[in-house]
Amino acid sequence: MGTDVIDRLLEETVEKGDVPGVVAIAGTADGVTYHGAFGHRAVDNRVPMTTDTVFWIASMTKAVTSVAAMQLVEQGRLQLDEPIGRVLPELTTVKVLEGFSESGEPRYRTPKRPITLRHLLTHTAGFTYDMWNADMMRYMERAQIPNIIECKNITLSTPLVFDPGDRWEYGINIDWVGKAVEVVSGRSLQDYLKENVFTPLRMEDTGFRIPDGARSRLAAMHQRGEDGTLTRIDFEVPQDPEFFMGGAGLYSTGTDYLKFTQMLLHEGMANGTRILQSETVQMMRRNHIGSLNVRPMKSAIAAVTNDAEFFPGMEKKWGLGFMINMEDAPTGRRAGSLAWAGLAKQTQKF
């Protein structure tokens, strides 16, 4: 497909009102093969979208935090299969939510096994998100626990919804991974990532805090109404949070994020600097949930998200940071490819 065909497809997407604007960047391990920007940064202004526009990348943060954890695994400071409670004592007392009594009181039990870092990295620990789990939404409303996006420590105090290792369910797991990185490194997740990921990869526009000089390039957030129209909303991840949200807190650009994925395509190398050992990258790409499968995510809060399933009907597994499609897709995407996305609808694929 020629670049002019891609340009036209993206232009039509903007013209139809599917999105106010779009940035698309594609590349191989060694360079950029396509980049384009169309439309505007918000529906209520005429500031054009550009390839250096800054976005909230939401859950695409998870892969970055997973890389940080694997750096510490390489150093022997974190272990994949020992109880993570040795690093995070709070997780030694977490309970499984079994349901609610007739009066609405939560019912709990002790989990059958301890949580490990591997469980957290693969979303098999038992944690969930309220937006995709009605029981958790009910629990958080009753306990008056704020949404994860507020970056308050109490948000991480939610129970499990199944025993560690028993199934795959998307949740706050990587926020706990970020906490583990902070404990063993003795640094904030922001500072750790800047020193060990962003600076060596030259990701100058990436951070939990909107980078200096980048606010003028920030894309607005929007919400789609029942009639399909988009309305700008006031939204920003807290810039002085109680914890840096390792699962969804980063701001970045398409150009910066491509540098991150190219590092993985280069088996952990970038700009002459080794970010991860080649063996570690290869391990991260493998299926780490065995016979379990990535399940469709059914919306429990319609105002926040629709149902979500990537490559419907296809078998999907999870590595250490990414979803893996196990079959060739009709689009030409090959089996064994890695991907994930974010609530704000930017998508990584490599």
Short mmCIF file of C-alpha atoms in Angstrom, two decimals, residues 116-256:
data_model
loop_
_atom_site.label_atom_id
_atom_site.label_comp_id
_atom_site.label_asym_id
_atom_site.label_seq_id
_atom_site.Cartn_x
_atom_site.Cartn_y
_atom_site.Cartn_z
CA THR A 116 4.20 -13.37 41.98
CA LEU A 117 5.73 -10.82 39.65
CA ARG A 118 4.92 -13.14 36.74
CA HIS A 119 1.25 -13.08 37.75
CA LEU A 120 1.31 -9.27 37.78
CA LEU A 121 3.09 -8.96 34.44
CA THR A 122 0.64 -11.35 32.77
CA HIS A 123 -2.64 -10.09 34.32
CA THR A 124 -3.21 -13.40 36.06
CA ALA A 125 -2.81 -12.16 39.65
CA GLY A 126 -6.53 -11.69 40.24
CA PHE A 127 -6.70 -7.90 40.06
CA THR A 128 -9.16 -6.20 37.72
CA TYR A 129 -10.47 -2.78 36.65
CA ASP A 130 -13.86 -1.51 37.76
CA MET A 131 -14.65 -0.41 34.20
CA TRP A 132 -14.55 -4.06 33.05
CA ASN A 133 -15.80 -5.85 36.15
CA ALA A 134 -19.24 -5.11 37.64
CA ASP A 135 -18.39 -6.67 41.02
CA MET A 136 -15.35 -4.43 41.36
CA MET A 137 -17.37 -1.40 40.33
CA ARG A 138 -19.88 -2.25 43.07
CA TYR A 139 -17.12 -2.84 45.61
CA MET A 140 -15.35 0.44 44.88
CA GLU A 141 -18.58 2.43 45.03
CA ARG A 142 -19.47 0.91 48.40
CA ALA A 143 -15.96 1.43 49.81
CA GLN A 144 -15.74 4.92 48.27
CA ILE A 145 -12.50 4.06 46.52
CA PRO A 146 -11.64 6.50 43.71
CA ASN A 147 -10.95 5.48 40.14
CA ILE A 148 -7.39 4.41 39.35
CA ILE A 149 -6.90 7.46 37.14
CA GLU A 150 -6.80 9.68 40.24
CA CYS A 151 -3.45 8.07 41.18
CA LYS A 152 -4.29 7.75 44.89
CA ASN A 153 -2.68 4.93 46.85
CA ILE A 154 -6.00 3.79 48.28
CA THR A 155 -7.10 2.82 44.76
CA LEU A 156 -4.60 -0.05 44.83
CA SER A 157 -6.20 -1.51 47.97
CA THR A 158 -8.87 -3.40 46.05
CA PRO A 159 -9.26 -7.18 46.50
CA LEU A 160 -8.67 -9.89 43.93
CA VAL A 161 -11.55 -11.38 41.94
CA PHE A 162 -9.96 -14.83 41.50
CA ASP A 163 -6.99 -16.83 42.77
CA PRO A 164 -3.58 -15.93 41.35
CA GLY A 165 -2.82 -17.98 38.26
CA ASP A 166 -6.38 -19.20 37.69
CA ARG A 167 -7.33 -17.00 34.74
CA TRP A 168 -6.47 -13.90 32.70
CA GLU A 169 -8.27 -10.67 33.52
CA TYR A 170 -7.09 -7.17 32.71
CA GLY A 171 -6.46 -5.00 35.74
CA ILE A 172 -4.28 -2.81 37.95
CA ASN A 173 -1.44 -5.35 37.97
CA ILE A 174 1.18 -3.15 36.32
CA ASP A 175 0.54 -0.34 38.78
CA TRP A 176 1.77 -2.78 41.42
CA VAL A 177 4.72 -3.64 39.18
CA GLY A 178 5.59 0.06 39.14
CA LYS A 179 5.48 0.05 42.94
CA ALA A 180 7.86 -2.93 42.99
CA VAL A 181 10.29 -1.10 40.68
CA GLU A 182 10.27 1.86 43.08
CA VAL A 183 10.90 -0.30 46.16
CA VAL A 184 13.88 -2.22 44.84
CA SER A 185 15.43 0.69 42.93
CA GLY A 186 14.91 3.24 45.70
CA ARG A 187 13.72 5.76 43.12
CA SER A 188 10.39 7.09 41.90
CA LEU A 189 9.09 5.35 38.80
CA GLN A 190 9.36 8.67 36.94
CA ASP A 191 13.06 9.02 37.79
CA TYR A 192 13.83 5.35 37.20
CA LEU A 193 12.27 5.33 33.74
CA LYS A 194 13.89 8.60 32.76
CA GLU A 195 17.37 7.33 33.62
CA ASN A 196 17.04 3.75 32.41
CA VAL A 197 14.61 3.95 29.48
CA PHE A 198 13.73 7.44 28.24
CA THR A 199 17.18 9.05 28.22
CA PRO A 200 19.05 6.16 26.56
CA LEU A 201 16.25 5.83 23.97
CA ARG A 202 16.17 9.62 23.44
CA MET A 203 12.46 9.71 24.26
CA GLU A 204 12.53 13.42 25.09
CA ASP A 205 8.75 13.95 25.04
CA THR A 206 7.79 11.07 27.33
CA GLY A 207 6.97 11.19 31.03
CA PHE A 208 4.28 10.93 33.69
CA ARG A 209 4.38 14.69 33.94
CA ILE A 210 3.69 16.50 30.69
CA PRO A 211 7.21 17.43 29.57
CA ASP A 212 8.38 21.04 29.69
CA GLY A 213 7.54 22.81 26.47
CA ALA A 214 5.22 20.03 25.34
CA ARG A 215 1.91 21.29 26.72
CA SER A 216 1.41 23.46 23.63
CA ARG A 217 1.55 20.24 21.56
CA LEU A 218 -0.92 18.29 23.70
CA ALA A 219 -3.88 16.56 22.03
CA ALA A 220 -7.21 17.08 23.78
CA MET A 221 -9.31 14.25 25.14
CA HIS A 222 -12.82 13.65 23.80
CA GLN A 223 -15.93 11.65 24.61
CA ARG A 224 -18.34 10.27 22.04
CA GLY A 225 -22.02 10.96 22.59
CA GLU A 226 -24.91 8.61 21.84
CA ASP A 227 -25.35 10.35 18.48
CA GLY A 228 -21.72 9.59 17.60
CA THR A 229 -20.43 13.13 17.88
CA LEU A 230 -17.26 13.95 19.78
CA THR A 231 -17.09 16.53 22.57
CA ARG A 232 -13.92 17.81 24.18
CA ILE A 233 -13.61 16.93 27.87
CA ASP A 234 -11.38 18.28 30.62
CA PHE A 235 -8.98 15.46 31.42
CA GLU A 236 -5.42 15.22 32.63
CA VAL A 237 -3.56 12.58 34.59
CA PRO A 238 -2.63 14.18 37.95
CA GLN A 239 0.68 15.96 37.57
CA ASP A 240 1.49 15.66 41.30
CA PRO A 241 0.16 12.16 42.00
CA GLU A 242 0.38 10.04 45.13
CA PHE A 243 1.92 7.35 42.91
CA PHE A 244 3.12 7.30 39.32
CA MET A 245 0.65 5.07 37.49
CA GLY A 246 2.84 2.40 35.92
CA GLY A 247 -0.19 0.92 34.22
CA ALA A 248 -1.49 3.98 32.39
CA GLY A 249 0.13 7.27 33.36
CA LEU A 250 2.53 8.23 30.59
CA TYR A 251 2.34 11.03 28.03
CA SER A 252 4.32 10.54 24.83
CA THR A 253 4.46 11.05 21.08
CA GLY A 254 4.23 8.59 18.22
CA THR A 255 7.87 9.23 17.39
CA ASP A 256 9.02 8.51 20.94
#
